[in-house]
Tab-separated table of C-alpha atoms (C1' of nucleotides) in Angstrom:
chain	number	residue	atom	x	y	z
A	236	MET	CA	14.256	-7.232	-18.932
A	237	PHE	CA	12.904	-7.333	-15.405
A	238	SER	CA	16.372	-8.587	-13.965
A	239	ILE	CA	17.011	-8.077	-10.302
A	240	ASP	CA	20.166	-7.928	-8.285
A	241	THR	CA	19.959	-10.187	-5.217
A	242	ARG	CA	23.613	-9.048	-4.060
A	243	VAL	CA	22.469	-5.598	-3.326
A	244	ARG	CA	20.540	-4.911	-0.041
A	245	ILE	CA	17.429	-3.222	-1.706
A	246	PRO	CA	14.444	-5.354	-1.230
A	247	ILE	CA	13.762	-7.269	-4.412
A	248	TYR	CA	10.186	-6.031	-4.451
A	249	GLU	CA	11.634	-2.597	-4.520
A	250	GLN	CA	13.924	-3.201	-7.269
A	251	LEU	CA	10.932	-4.682	-9.310
A	252	TYR	CA	9.017	-1.650	-8.633
A	253	LYS	CA	11.826	0.938	-9.779
A	254	ARG	CA	12.248	-1.368	-12.699
A	255	VAL	CA	8.852	-1.048	-13.976
A	256	LEU	CA	8.778	2.581	-13.646
A	257	GLU	CA	12.062	2.894	-15.565
A	258	LEU	CA	10.756	0.876	-18.235
A	259	VAL	CA	7.857	3.111	-18.772
A	260	VAL	CA	9.785	6.256	-18.757
A	261	LYS	CA	12.070	4.730	-21.403
A	262	GLY	CA	9.186	4.162	-23.621
A	263	ILE	CA	9.777	0.098	-23.512
A	264	LEU	CA	6.478	-0.460	-21.694
A	265	LYS	CA	3.684	1.096	-23.422
A	266	GLU	CA	0.270	2.518	-22.040
A	267	ASN	CA	-2.219	-0.379	-21.431
A	268	GLU	CA	0.585	-2.923	-21.938
A	269	GLN	CA	0.163	-6.238	-20.152
A	270	LEU	CA	2.802	-7.119	-17.706
A	271	PRO	CA	4.005	-10.713	-17.376
A	272	ALA	CA	1.809	-12.588	-15.083
A	273	VAL	CA	2.778	-12.796	-11.309
A	274	ARG	CA	3.832	-16.477	-11.678
A	275	VAL	CA	5.350	-16.049	-14.858
A	276	LEU	CA	7.643	-13.330	-13.944
A	277	ALA	CA	8.532	-15.168	-10.655
A	278	LYS	CA	9.661	-18.023	-12.360
A	279	ASP	CA	11.421	-16.209	-15.064
A	280	ILE	CA	13.571	-14.098	-12.706
A	281	GLY	CA	13.702	-16.919	-10.103
A	282	ILE	CA	12.059	-15.329	-7.345
A	283	ASN	CA	8.755	-16.250	-5.177
A	284	PRO	CA	5.472	-15.150	-6.549
A	285	ASN	CA	4.674	-13.432	-3.524
A	286	THR	CA	7.360	-11.208	-4.065
A	287	VAL	CA	6.339	-10.208	-7.419
A	288	GLN	CA	2.970	-9.753	-6.038
A	289	LYS	CA	3.867	-7.445	-3.470
A	290	ALA	CA	5.739	-5.390	-6.185
A	291	TYR	CA	2.808	-5.191	-8.429
A	292	GLN	CA	0.438	-4.458	-5.347
A	293	GLU	CA	2.562	-1.408	-4.573
A	294	LEU	CA	2.723	-0.468	-8.246
A	295	GLU	CA	-1.062	-0.618	-8.454
A	296	ARG	CA	-1.827	1.488	-5.178
A	297	ASP	CA	0.560	4.111	-6.740
A	298	GLY	CA	-1.652	4.400	-9.792
A	299	ILE	CA	1.360	3.093	-11.932
A	300	ILE	CA	-0.318	-0.068	-13.048
A	301	PHE	CA	-3.733	-1.538	-12.821
A	302	SER	CA	-4.555	-5.190	-12.119
A	303	GLN	CA	-7.779	-7.039	-13.168
A	304	PRO	CA	-8.037	-10.099	-11.119
A	305	GLY	CA	-8.438	-13.177	-13.352
A	306	LYS	CA	-7.156	-11.217	-16.441
A	307	GLY	CA	-3.546	-9.643	-15.687
A	308	SER	CA	-1.809	-6.449	-14.862
A	309	TYR	CA	-1.510	-3.478	-17.223
A	310	ILE	CA	0.408	-0.274	-17.354
A	311	ALA	CA	-1.768	2.854	-16.605
A	312	SER	CA	-1.934	5.929	-18.196
A	313	ILE	CA	1.888	6.811	-19.222
A	314	ASP	CA	1.353	10.533	-18.130
A	315	THR	CA	0.635	9.398	-14.604
A	316	VAL	CA	3.366	7.192	-14.597
A	317	VAL	CA	5.937	9.363	-16.005
A	318	ASP	CA	4.649	12.152	-13.595
A	319	ILE	CA	5.359	10.025	-10.519
A	320	ALA	CA	8.539	8.911	-11.734
A	321	HIS	CA	9.552	12.577	-12.182
A	322	LYS	CA	8.279	13.549	-8.666
A	323	LYS	CA	10.354	10.919	-7.123
A	324	ALA	CA	13.389	11.649	-8.837
A	325	ILE	CA	13.365	15.398	-8.192
A	326	ASN	CA	12.465	14.875	-4.329
A	327	ALA	CA	15.396	12.498	-4.138
A	328	PHE	CA	17.585	14.906	-6.191
A	329	THR	CA	16.571	18.036	-4.186
A	330	ASP	CA	17.226	15.985	-0.835
A	331	ALA	CA	20.593	14.992	-1.923
A	332	ALA	CA	21.415	18.584	-3.354
A	333	ILE	CA	20.419	20.208	0.111
A	334	ASP	CA	22.533	17.701	1.911
A	335	ALA	CA	25.460	18.519	-0.123
A	336	LEU	CA	24.974	22.357	0.304
A	337	ASP	CA	24.474	21.664	3.843
A	338	SER	CA	27.797	19.981	4.149
A	339	GLY	CA	29.591	22.915	2.771
A	340	ILE	CA	29.739	22.065	-1.072
A	341	SER	CA	29.002	25.139	-3.229
A	342	LYS	CA	26.369	25.568	-5.719
A	343	ASP	CA	28.996	25.934	-8.314
A	344	ASP	CA	30.393	22.526	-7.634
A	345	LEU	CA	26.926	20.927	-7.820
A	346	HIS	CA	26.284	22.469	-11.155
A	347	LYS	CA	29.659	21.201	-12.197
A	348	VAL	CA	28.994	17.580	-11.230
A	349	ILE	CA	25.551	17.702	-13.310
A	350	ASP	CA	27.459	19.026	-16.340
A	351	ASP	CA	30.057	16.290	-16.155
A	352	ILE	CA	27.644	13.494	-16.101
A	353	SER	CA	27.547	11.796	-19.560
A	354	LEU	CA	24.513	9.762	-20.307
A	355	LYS	CA	25.101	6.394	-21.930
B	286	MET	CA	23.034	18.710	19.994
B	287	PHE	CA	22.880	14.969	19.210
B	288	SER	CA	18.821	14.779	18.711
B	289	ILE	CA	17.737	11.926	16.697
B	290	ASP	CA	14.318	10.998	15.376
B	291	THR	CA	12.642	7.613	16.265
B	292	ARG	CA	9.876	8.218	14.139
B	293	VAL	CA	11.841	8.369	10.859
B	294	ARG	CA	12.806	5.236	9.189
B	295	ILE	CA	16.508	5.862	9.055
B	296	PRO	CA	18.362	3.688	11.638
B	297	ILE	CA	19.293	5.677	14.857
B	298	TYR	CA	22.948	4.648	14.759
B	299	GLU	CA	23.036	6.109	11.144
B	300	GLN	CA	21.294	9.306	12.149
B	301	LEU	CA	23.852	9.644	15.049
B	302	TYR	CA	26.770	9.110	12.152
B	303	LYS	CA	25.402	11.584	10.120
B	304	ARG	CA	24.911	14.127	12.965
B	305	VAL	CA	28.506	13.937	14.026
B	306	LEU	CA	29.671	14.462	10.575
B	307	GLU	CA	27.293	17.486	10.260
B	308	LEU	CA	28.440	19.028	13.748
B	309	VAL	CA	32.062	18.558	12.507
B	310	VAL	CA	31.564	20.407	9.122
B	311	LYS	CA	29.452	23.243	10.849
B	312	GLY	CA	32.533	23.715	13.244
B	313	ILE	CA	30.575	22.905	16.333
B	314	LEU	CA	32.572	19.956	16.974
B	315	LYS	CA	36.491	20.842	16.952
B	316	GLU	CA	39.589	18.925	16.071
B	317	ASN	CA	40.612	16.415	18.948
B	318	GLU	CA	37.373	17.408	20.832
B	319	GLN	CA	36.085	14.457	22.967
B	320	LEU	CA	32.685	12.976	22.248
B	321	PRO	CA	30.370	12.033	25.078
B	322	ALA	CA	30.870	8.701	26.693
B	323	VAL	CA	28.814	6.056	25.091
B	324	ARG	CA	26.695	5.507	28.225
B	325	VAL	CA	26.344	9.216	28.945
B	326	LEU	CA	25.078	10.104	25.433
B	327	ALA	CA	22.505	7.059	25.472
B	328	LYS	CA	21.029	8.333	28.422
B	329	ASP	CA	20.947	11.847	27.267
B	330	ILE	CA	19.169	11.044	24.345
B	331	GLY	CA	17.097	8.050	25.529
B	332	ILE	CA	18.528	5.289	23.319
B	333	ASN	CA	20.115	1.982	23.790
B	334	PRO	CA	23.950	2.320	24.465
B	335	ASN	CA	24.619	-0.576	21.786
B	336	THR	CA	23.140	1.701	19.083
B	337	VAL	CA	25.651	4.754	20.168
B	338	GLN	CA	28.339	2.028	20.263
B	339	LYS	CA	27.489	1.092	16.734
B	340	ALA	CA	27.558	4.570	15.551
B	341	TYR	CA	30.940	5.214	17.231
B	342	GLN	CA	32.261	2.092	15.693
B	343	GLU	CA	31.349	3.148	12.204
B	344	LEU	CA	32.759	6.565	12.667
B	345	GLU	CA	35.928	5.286	13.861
B	346	ARG	CA	36.129	2.619	10.929
B	347	ASP	CA	35.693	5.616	8.535
B	348	GLY	CA	38.345	7.599	10.260
B	349	ILE	CA	36.154	10.257	11.581
B	350	ILE	CA	36.755	9.664	15.240
B	351	PHE	CA	39.579	7.879	17.192
B	352	SER	CA	39.196	6.037	20.302
B	353	GLN	CA	41.678	5.829	23.105
B	354	PRO	CA	40.736	2.725	25.122
B	355	GLY	CA	39.671	3.634	28.701
B	356	LYS	CA	39.827	7.263	27.890
B	357	GLY	CA	37.338	8.188	25.253
B	358	SER	CA	36.451	9.043	21.463
B	359	TYR	CA	37.833	12.072	19.892
B	360	ILE	CA	37.197	14.047	16.658
B	361	ALA	CA	39.879	13.000	14.123
B	362	SER	CA	41.608	15.600	11.803
B	363	ILE	CA	38.890	18.082	10.608
B	364	ASP	CA	40.519	18.158	7.141
B	365	THR	CA	39.878	14.568	6.895
B	366	VAL	CA	36.441	14.563	8.393
B	367	VAL	CA	35.148	17.405	5.975
B	368	ASP	CA	36.851	15.531	2.968
B	369	ILE	CA	34.672	12.360	3.983
B	370	ALA	CA	31.717	14.197	4.424
B	371	HIS	CA	32.117	16.022	0.916
B	372	LYS	CA	32.761	12.714	-0.706
B	373	LYS	CA	29.820	11.063	0.710
B	374	ALA	CA	27.467	14.212	-0.262
B	375	ILE	CA	28.756	14.231	-3.665
B	376	ASN	CA	28.380	10.368	-4.183
B	377	ALA	CA	24.832	10.598	-3.093
B	378	PHE	CA	24.199	13.690	-5.098
B	379	THR	CA	25.598	12.228	-8.189
B	380	ASP	CA	23.774	9.169	-7.877
B	381	ALA	CA	20.503	11.231	-7.544
B	382	ALA	CA	21.354	13.194	-10.375
B	383	ILE	CA	21.911	10.275	-12.707
B	384	ASP	CA	18.748	8.813	-11.480
B	385	ALA	CA	16.881	12.141	-12.417
B	386	LEU	CA	18.588	12.322	-15.816
B	387	ASP	CA	17.765	8.795	-16.576
B	388	SER	CA	14.174	9.477	-15.885
B	389	GLY	CA	14.029	12.171	-18.468
B	390	ILE	CA	14.490	15.271	-16.487
B	391	SER	CA	16.697	17.913	-18.129
B	392	LYS	CA	20.091	19.148	-16.913
B	393	ASP	CA	18.563	22.478	-17.287
B	394	ASP	CA	15.716	21.644	-14.731
B	395	LEU	CA	18.406	20.329	-12.192
B	396	HIS	CA	20.342	23.396	-12.391
B	397	LYS	CA	17.219	25.258	-11.591
B	398	VAL	CA	16.353	23.038	-8.574
B	399	ILE	CA	19.968	23.896	-7.241
B	400	ASP	CA	19.414	27.489	-7.762
B	401	ASP	CA	15.995	27.516	-6.258
B	402	ILE	CA	17.268	25.862	-3.196
B	403	SER	CA	17.543	28.772	-0.234
B	404	LEU	CA	19.470	27.738	2.495
B	405	LYS	CA	18.500	28.674	5.974
C	9	MET	CA	-27.199	-0.846	-23.010
C	10	PHE	CA	-25.456	-3.853	-21.112
C	11	SER	CA	-22.124	-2.120	-21.107
C	12	ILE	CA	-19.861	-3.254	-18.357
C	13	ASP	CA	-16.517	-1.837	-17.019
C	14	THR	CA	-13.708	-4.354	-16.646
C	15	ARG	CA	-11.600	-1.718	-15.099
C	16	VAL	CA	-13.705	-1.667	-11.867
C	17	ARG	CA	-12.964	-4.326	-9.108
C	18	ILE	CA	-16.494	-5.361	-9.163
C	19	PRO	CA	-17.065	-8.846	-10.838
C	20	ILE	CA	-18.521	-8.607	-14.386
C	21	TYR	CA	-21.407	-11.064	-13.441
C	22	GLU	CA	-22.452	-8.942	-10.731
C	23	GLN	CA	-22.263	-5.578	-12.755
C	24	LEU	CA	-24.338	-7.397	-15.090
C	25	TYR	CA	-26.856	-8.261	-12.452
C	26	LYS	CA	-27.132	-4.898	-11.216
C	27	ARG	CA	-27.400	-3.495	-14.866
C	28	VAL	CA	-30.410	-5.615	-15.432
C	29	LEU	CA	-32.155	-4.459	-12.208
C	30	GLU	CA	-31.603	-0.998	-13.265
C	31	LEU	CA	-32.950	-1.301	-16.667
C	32	VAL	CA	-36.295	-2.758	-15.290
C	33	VAL	CA	-36.506	-0.047	-12.454
C	34	LYS	CA	-35.861	2.644	-15.124
C	35	GLY	CA	-38.557	1.136	-17.343
C	36	ILE	CA	-36.218	0.573	-20.284
C	37	LEU	CA	-36.572	-3.292	-19.839
C	38	LYS	CA	-40.573	-4.372	-19.744
C	39	GLU	CA	-42.271	-7.156	-18.100
C	40	ASN	CA	-42.028	-10.512	-20.158
C	41	GLU	CA	-39.573	-8.880	-22.181
C	42	GLN	CA	-36.948	-11.295	-23.511
C	43	LEU	CA	-33.330	-10.806	-22.633
C	44	PRO	CA	-30.519	-11.414	-25.306
C	45	ALA	CA	-29.313	-14.855	-25.499
C	46	VAL	CA	-26.286	-15.751	-23.448
C	47	ARG	CA	-23.951	-16.173	-26.551
C	48	VAL	CA	-25.165	-13.225	-28.159
C	49	LEU	CA	-24.889	-10.774	-25.282
C	50	ALA	CA	-21.389	-12.341	-24.456
C	51	LYS	CA	-20.340	-11.361	-27.900
C	52	ASP	CA	-21.822	-8.018	-27.926
C	53	ILE	CA	-20.139	-6.898	-24.786
C	54	GLY	CA	-16.884	-8.844	-25.363
C	55	ILE	CA	-16.991	-11.098	-22.416
C	56	ASN	CA	-16.974	-14.927	-21.726
C	57	PRO	CA	-20.371	-16.590	-22.044
C	58	ASN	CA	-19.871	-18.291	-18.855
C	59	THR	CA	-19.949	-14.855	-17.230
C	60	VAL	CA	-23.064	-13.939	-18.666
C	61	GLN	CA	-24.547	-17.289	-17.951
C	62	LYS	CA	-23.681	-16.805	-14.095
C	63	ALA	CA	-25.327	-13.397	-14.194
C	64	TYR	CA	-28.484	-14.859	-15.520
C	65	GLN	CA	-28.297	-17.748	-13.298
C	66	GLU	CA	-28.163	-15.322	-10.192
C	67	LEU	CA	-31.054	-13.293	-11.685
C	68	GLU	CA	-33.429	-16.317	-11.957
C	69	ARG	CA	-32.326	-17.638	-8.454
C	70	ASP	CA	-33.589	-14.116	-7.092
C	71	GLY	CA	-36.747	-14.283	-9.189
C	72	ILE	CA	-35.642	-11.342	-11.421
C	73	ILE	CA	-35.960	-13.148	-14.701
C	74	PHE	CA	-37.253	-16.597	-15.695
C	75	SER	CA	-36.017	-18.852	-18.179
C	76	GLN	CA	-37.798	-21.147	-20.699
C	77	PRO	CA	-35.359	-23.877	-21.571
C	78	GLY	CA	-34.866	-23.792	-25.211
C	79	LYS	CA	-36.563	-20.498	-25.779
C	80	GLY	CA	-34.848	-17.776	-23.703
C	81	SER	CA	-34.897	-15.819	-20.612
C	82	TYR	CA	-37.682	-13.111	-19.682
C	83	ILE	CA	-38.163	-10.288	-17.107
C	84	ALA	CA	-40.348	-11.578	-14.440
C	85	SER	CA	-43.047	-9.280	-12.705
C	86	ILE	CA	-42.101	-5.671	-12.832
C	87	ASP	CA	-43.519	-5.179	-9.429
C	88	THR	CA	-41.258	-8.045	-7.868
C	89	VAL	CA	-38.247	-6.791	-9.520
C	90	VAL	CA	-38.739	-3.494	-8.257
C	91	ASP	CA	-39.380	-4.717	-4.890
C	92	ILE	CA	-36.213	-6.748	-4.870
C	93	ALA	CA	-34.237	-3.807	-6.204
C	94	HIS	CA	-35.773	-1.418	-3.571
C	95	LYS	CA	-34.977	-4.115	-0.746
C	96	LYS	CA	-31.305	-4.328	-1.917
C	97	ALA	CA	-30.699	-0.663	-2.177
C	98	ILE	CA	-32.465	-0.046	1.433
C	99	ASN	CA	-30.225	-2.751	2.916
C	100	ALA	CA	-27.075	-1.450	1.655
C	101	PHE	CA	-27.989	1.995	2.423
C	102	THR	CA	-29.057	1.045	5.977
C	103	ASP	CA	-25.614	-0.557	6.554
C	104	ALA	CA	-23.707	2.457	5.356
C	105	ALA	CA	-25.695	4.769	7.538
C	106	ILE	CA	-25.195	2.409	10.493
C	107	ASP	CA	-21.372	2.465	9.623
C	108	ALA	CA	-21.311	6.213	9.351
C	109	LEU	CA	-23.214	6.716	12.606
C	110	ASP	CA	-21.144	4.356	14.126
C	111	SER	CA	-17.943	6.191	13.332
C	112	GLY	CA	-19.487	9.551	14.929
C	113	ILE	CA	-21.039	10.977	12.026
C	114	SER	CA	-24.300	12.848	13.202
C	115	LYS	CA	-27.807	12.124	11.973
C	116	ASP	CA	-28.004	15.642	10.676
C	117	ASP	CA	-25.010	15.227	8.853
C	118	LEU	CA	-26.423	12.195	7.040
C	119	HIS	CA	-29.587	14.084	6.313
C	120	LYS	CA	-27.691	16.889	4.633
C	121	VAL	CA	-25.886	14.417	2.462
C	122	ILE	CA	-28.932	13.024	1.083
C	123	ASP	CA	-30.437	16.450	0.397
C	124	ASP	CA	-27.393	17.619	-1.482
C	125	ILE	CA	-27.274	14.648	-3.796
C	126	SER	CA	-28.617	16.018	-7.234
C	127	LEU	CA	-29.652	13.396	-9.546
C	128	LYS	CA	-28.989	13.582	-13.343
D	186	MET	CA	-11.093	-6.514	21.375
D	187	PHE	CA	-9.261	-7.523	17.774
D	188	SER	CA	-11.589	-10.540	17.181
D	189	ILE	CA	-12.329	-11.255	13.555
D	190	ASP	CA	-14.726	-13.220	11.936
D	191	THR	CA	-13.551	-16.248	9.579
D	192	ARG	CA	-17.035	-16.993	8.421
D	193	VAL	CA	-17.571	-13.831	6.534
D	194	ARG	CA	-15.999	-13.371	3.245
D	195	ILE	CA	-14.406	-10.139	3.995
D	196	PRO	CA	-10.501	-10.543	4.042
D	197	ILE	CA	-9.115	-11.137	7.582
D	198	TYR	CA	-6.695	-8.132	7.011
D	199	GLU	CA	-9.312	-5.939	6.005
D	200	GLN	CA	-11.526	-6.755	8.910
D	201	LEU	CA	-8.554	-5.982	11.139
D	202	TYR	CA	-8.060	-2.667	9.159
D	203	LYS	CA	-11.443	-1.635	9.872
D	204	ARG	CA	-11.342	-2.745	13.570
D	205	VAL	CA	-8.341	-0.488	14.315
D	206	LEU	CA	-10.218	2.331	12.817
D	207	GLU	CA	-13.284	1.725	14.784
D	208	LEU	CA	-11.267	1.346	18.129
D	209	VAL	CA	-9.638	4.679	17.480
D	210	VAL	CA	-12.953	6.435	16.577
D	211	LYS	CA	-14.472	5.112	19.886
D	212	GLY	CA	-11.853	6.337	21.868
D	213	ILE	CA	-10.594	2.863	22.859
D	214	LEU	CA	-7.148	3.253	21.205
D	215	LYS	CA	-5.542	6.642	22.054
D	216	GLU	CA	-2.906	8.731	20.120
D	217	ASN	CA	0.593	7.097	20.214
D	218	GLU	CA	-0.829	4.104	21.968
D	219	GLN	CA	1.127	0.998	21.095
D	220	LEU	CA	-0.525	-1.835	19.041
D	221	PRO	CA	-0.070	-5.338	20.057
D	222	ALA	CA	3.099	-6.787	18.199
D	223	VAL	CA	2.372	-8.411	14.992
D	224	ARG	CA	3.220	-11.946	16.286
D	225	VAL	CA	1.348	-11.455	19.483
D	226	LEU	CA	-1.804	-10.307	17.977
D	227	ALA	CA	-1.534	-13.225	15.350
D	228	LYS	CA	-1.225	-15.765	18.098
D	229	ASP	CA	-4.175	-13.883	20.261
D	230	ILE	CA	-6.630	-14.378	17.388
D	231	GLY	CA	-5.258	-17.305	15.775
D	232	ILE	CA	-4.298	-16.201	12.431
D	233	ASN	CA	-0.817	-15.933	10.627
D	234	PRO	CA	1.543	-13.259	11.474
D	235	ASN	CA	1.677	-12.542	7.914
D	236	THR	CA	-2.096	-11.443	7.581
D	237	VAL	CA	-1.546	-9.113	10.679
D	238	GLN	CA	1.470	-7.471	9.022
D	239	LYS	CA	-0.575	-6.876	5.885
D	240	ALA	CA	-3.145	-5.224	7.921
D	241	TYR	CA	-0.587	-3.111	9.765
D	242	GLN	CA	1.181	-2.097	6.490
D	243	GLU	CA	-2.039	-0.950	4.991
D	244	LEU	CA	-2.795	1.025	8.105
D	245	GLU	CA	0.677	2.695	7.984
D	246	ARG	CA	0.583	3.689	4.329
D	247	ASP	CA	-2.796	5.277	4.847
D	248	GLY	CA	-1.314	7.245	7.914
D	249	ILE	CA	-3.510	5.601	10.478
D	250	ILE	CA	-0.678	3.917	12.558
D	251	PHE	CA	3.051	4.451	12.286
D	252	SER	CA	5.554	1.518	12.751
D	253	GLN	CA	9.180	1.540	14.095
D	254	PRO	CA	10.893	-1.535	13.012
D	255	GLY	CA	12.443	-3.089	16.098
D	256	LYS	CA	10.088	-1.050	18.361
D	257	GLY	CA	6.524	-1.607	17.654
D	258	SER	CA	3.365	-0.030	15.961
D	259	TYR	CA	1.692	2.896	17.320
D	260	ILE	CA	-1.582	5.035	16.505
D	261	ALA	CA	-1.073	8.114	14.695
D	262	SER	CA	-2.641	11.223	15.142
D	263	ILE	CA	-6.107	10.790	16.375
D	264	ASP	CA	-7.241	13.565	14.126
D	265	THR	CA	-6.041	12.169	11.043
D	266	VAL	CA	-7.446	8.737	11.830
D	267	VAL	CA	-11.037	10.228	12.520
D	268	ASP	CA	-10.756	12.041	9.476
D	269	ILE	CA	-10.002	9.029	7.318
D	270	ALA	CA	-12.689	6.993	8.881
D	271	HIS	CA	-15.214	10.013	8.486
D	272	LYS	CA	-14.376	10.371	4.699
D	273	LYS	CA	-14.527	6.485	4.058
D	274	ALA	CA	-17.937	6.459	5.771
D	275	ILE	CA	-19.286	9.241	4.095
D	276	ASN	CA	-18.361	8.170	0.785
D	277	ALA	CA	-19.792	4.793	1.171
D	278	PHE	CA	-22.932	6.399	2.426
D	279	THR	CA	-22.939	8.684	-0.364
D	280	ASP	CA	-22.478	5.789	-3.036
D	281	ALA	CA	-25.449	3.904	-1.132
D	282	ALA	CA	-27.656	6.811	-1.098
D	283	ILE	CA	-27.149	7.553	-4.862
D	284	ASP	CA	-27.866	3.833	-5.636
D	285	ALA	CA	-31.041	4.138	-3.555
D	286	LEU	CA	-32.396	7.139	-5.250
D	287	ASP	CA	-31.256	5.818	-8.389
D	288	SER	CA	-33.459	2.895	-7.967
D	289	GLY	CA	-36.365	4.988	-7.323
D	290	ILE	CA	-36.413	5.194	-3.556
D	291	SER	CA	-37.518	8.612	-2.528
D	292	LYS	CA	-35.234	11.143	-0.384
D	293	ASP	CA	-38.102	10.974	2.231
D	294	ASP	CA	-37.668	7.295	2.546
D	295	LEU	CA	-34.088	7.756	2.998
D	296	HIS	CA	-34.575	10.429	5.654
D	297	LYS	CA	-37.118	8.051	7.501
D	298	VAL	CA	-34.455	4.990	7.415
D	299	ILE	CA	-31.749	7.146	9.155
D	300	ASP	CA	-34.091	8.455	11.912
D	301	ASP	CA	-35.213	4.900	12.507
D	302	ILE	CA	-31.910	3.579	13.292
D	303	SER	CA	-31.471	3.280	16.864
D	304	LEU	CA	-27.602	3.048	17.852
D	305	LYS	CA	-26.863	0.637	20.817
E	58	DG	C1'	11.534	-8.476	21.179
E	59	DT	C1'	10.138	-6.094	17.159
E	60	DG	C1'	8.895	-5.084	12.357
E	61	DG	C1'	10.458	-6.347	7.507
E	62	DT	C1'	11.633	-9.457	3.561
E	63	DC	C1'	11.227	-13.688	1.283
E	64	DT	C1'	10.168	-18.683	0.450
E	65	DA	C1'	7.175	-22.725	-0.430
E	66	DG	C1'	2.949	-23.787	-1.078
E	67	DA	C1'	-2.198	-24.121	-0.851
E	68	DC	C1'	-6.794	-22.821	-2.162
E	69	DC	C1'	-10.328	-19.343	-3.957
E	70	DA	C1'	-13.091	-16.517	-7.286
E	71	DC	C1'	-13.367	-15.013	-11.802
E	72	DG	C1'	-13.524	-15.768	-16.687
F	55	DG	C1'	-4.886	-18.920	-16.483
F	56	DT	C1'	-5.071	-15.148	-13.573
F	57	DG	C1'	-4.664	-12.107	-9.503
F	58	DG	C1'	-5.853	-12.347	-4.181
F	59	DT	C1'	-5.563	-14.261	0.264
F	60	DC	C1'	-3.677	-17.113	3.811
F	61	DT	C1'	-0.714	-20.474	6.271
F	62	DA	C1'	3.899	-22.015	7.991
F	63	DG	C1'	8.067	-21.013	8.633
F	64	DA	C1'	12.915	-18.875	7.999
F	65	DC	C1'	16.171	-15.285	8.329
F	66	DC	C1'	17.686	-10.498	8.853
F	67	DA	C1'	18.434	-5.517	10.969
F	68	DC	C1'	17.817	-2.805	14.694
F	69	DG	C1'	17.842	-1.820	19.643
DNA sequence: GTGGTCTAGACCACG
DNA sequence: GTGGTCTAGACCACG
């Protein structure tokens, strides 16, 4: 569920950050649901607790989760999370689209790319 | 012409790589045109020669430029370069689009984003 | 009446401590009035009895309440309590004011902030 | 210059954060000025490099400094920094003032406290 | 040399 | 048991 990929060059804590966002957007993690404890998750996926904590802390400062010292970490308002996820995705998409247009690809071609994506 | 931005988190050699591609796609760098010598360019834009070297090496590895030992580095076939640039842009764009759709944004919204981009 | 907020980063026992002070200052808790028993209050507001115990201990240590073993805990002399509350508030206020002046904010601006506060 | 106090219960990285803000506000650190390298500062004040890095990273995400991996860390726009420092100070001051008024202290008394503060 | 990531392991406050 | 802080120390990419 929280699997990360150590082969890839994306920092582990960043993969974890994105994974939480994804799980919320897909409705697998619900509002106020408790996340695994830092040490538990670290053990589960075989990484250091400090790395999990770094991910959790970034999630917290972005308003995606909230942590209660001594109690645990919980998913914040789903609306906020979905909003953040969409903004991040739209920004990345817009940048890539500008780059593509900038390199001479036509808008038509980009429209086609989108239509050709089949989601599993 | 080869200006780079050290404030940004993207490695300088990568910025330089992209800039060469961009200059070719825009027709500013022509086929077989010679690139500035490593040390000259490094001095011009105030960066380490090793960094320019690395950018040139990656450009050569990807068939975008070719080097003649003792003479200099030159832009390879424009068609090849444009092809590579397009492939890279399409790949990045596709990835961003999948991510966006994955996060629940509709294809319609993505189409709109593309149509709303006004290129300068 | 003794409601606390677990979402906030302030320790629960500290919130409880402040709340008692507040209730006394506002005249809701009277001199010699008995406080709820530790276990009762803990159950009422859904927190750990140890936490209530800690708050009560600190309140007693500071002379705000007094405990009669086997009987219960009671509000000490109102004058004393109000005095303590004022001292704490003035100290915190003075520290914040020094910090503000220290950071270059003018005394005039601080005076304005005070005048602009409308109490509900 | 960057001295921290280990006796106090405020986290070291937080003390360091505040100290940088203070040095900028007082004009001791100038715009674009380079901060000591993480490892150098850590050695200087006798703490772990990770702790210094945590302070620097928080400073960066708040727009107070900017770090260039491989180059160093620098003070961001002074205006931004002063703005942030003032906002933090005003917020803390306002909270303390509300608390004080709430506990029954008069506005007049608060005005007097401010006038009585003599800055060194 | 510089910042960034990660591990291993310790201790603390709070509940 | 839980998150938060901190140390010691390693390795990496970039320049």
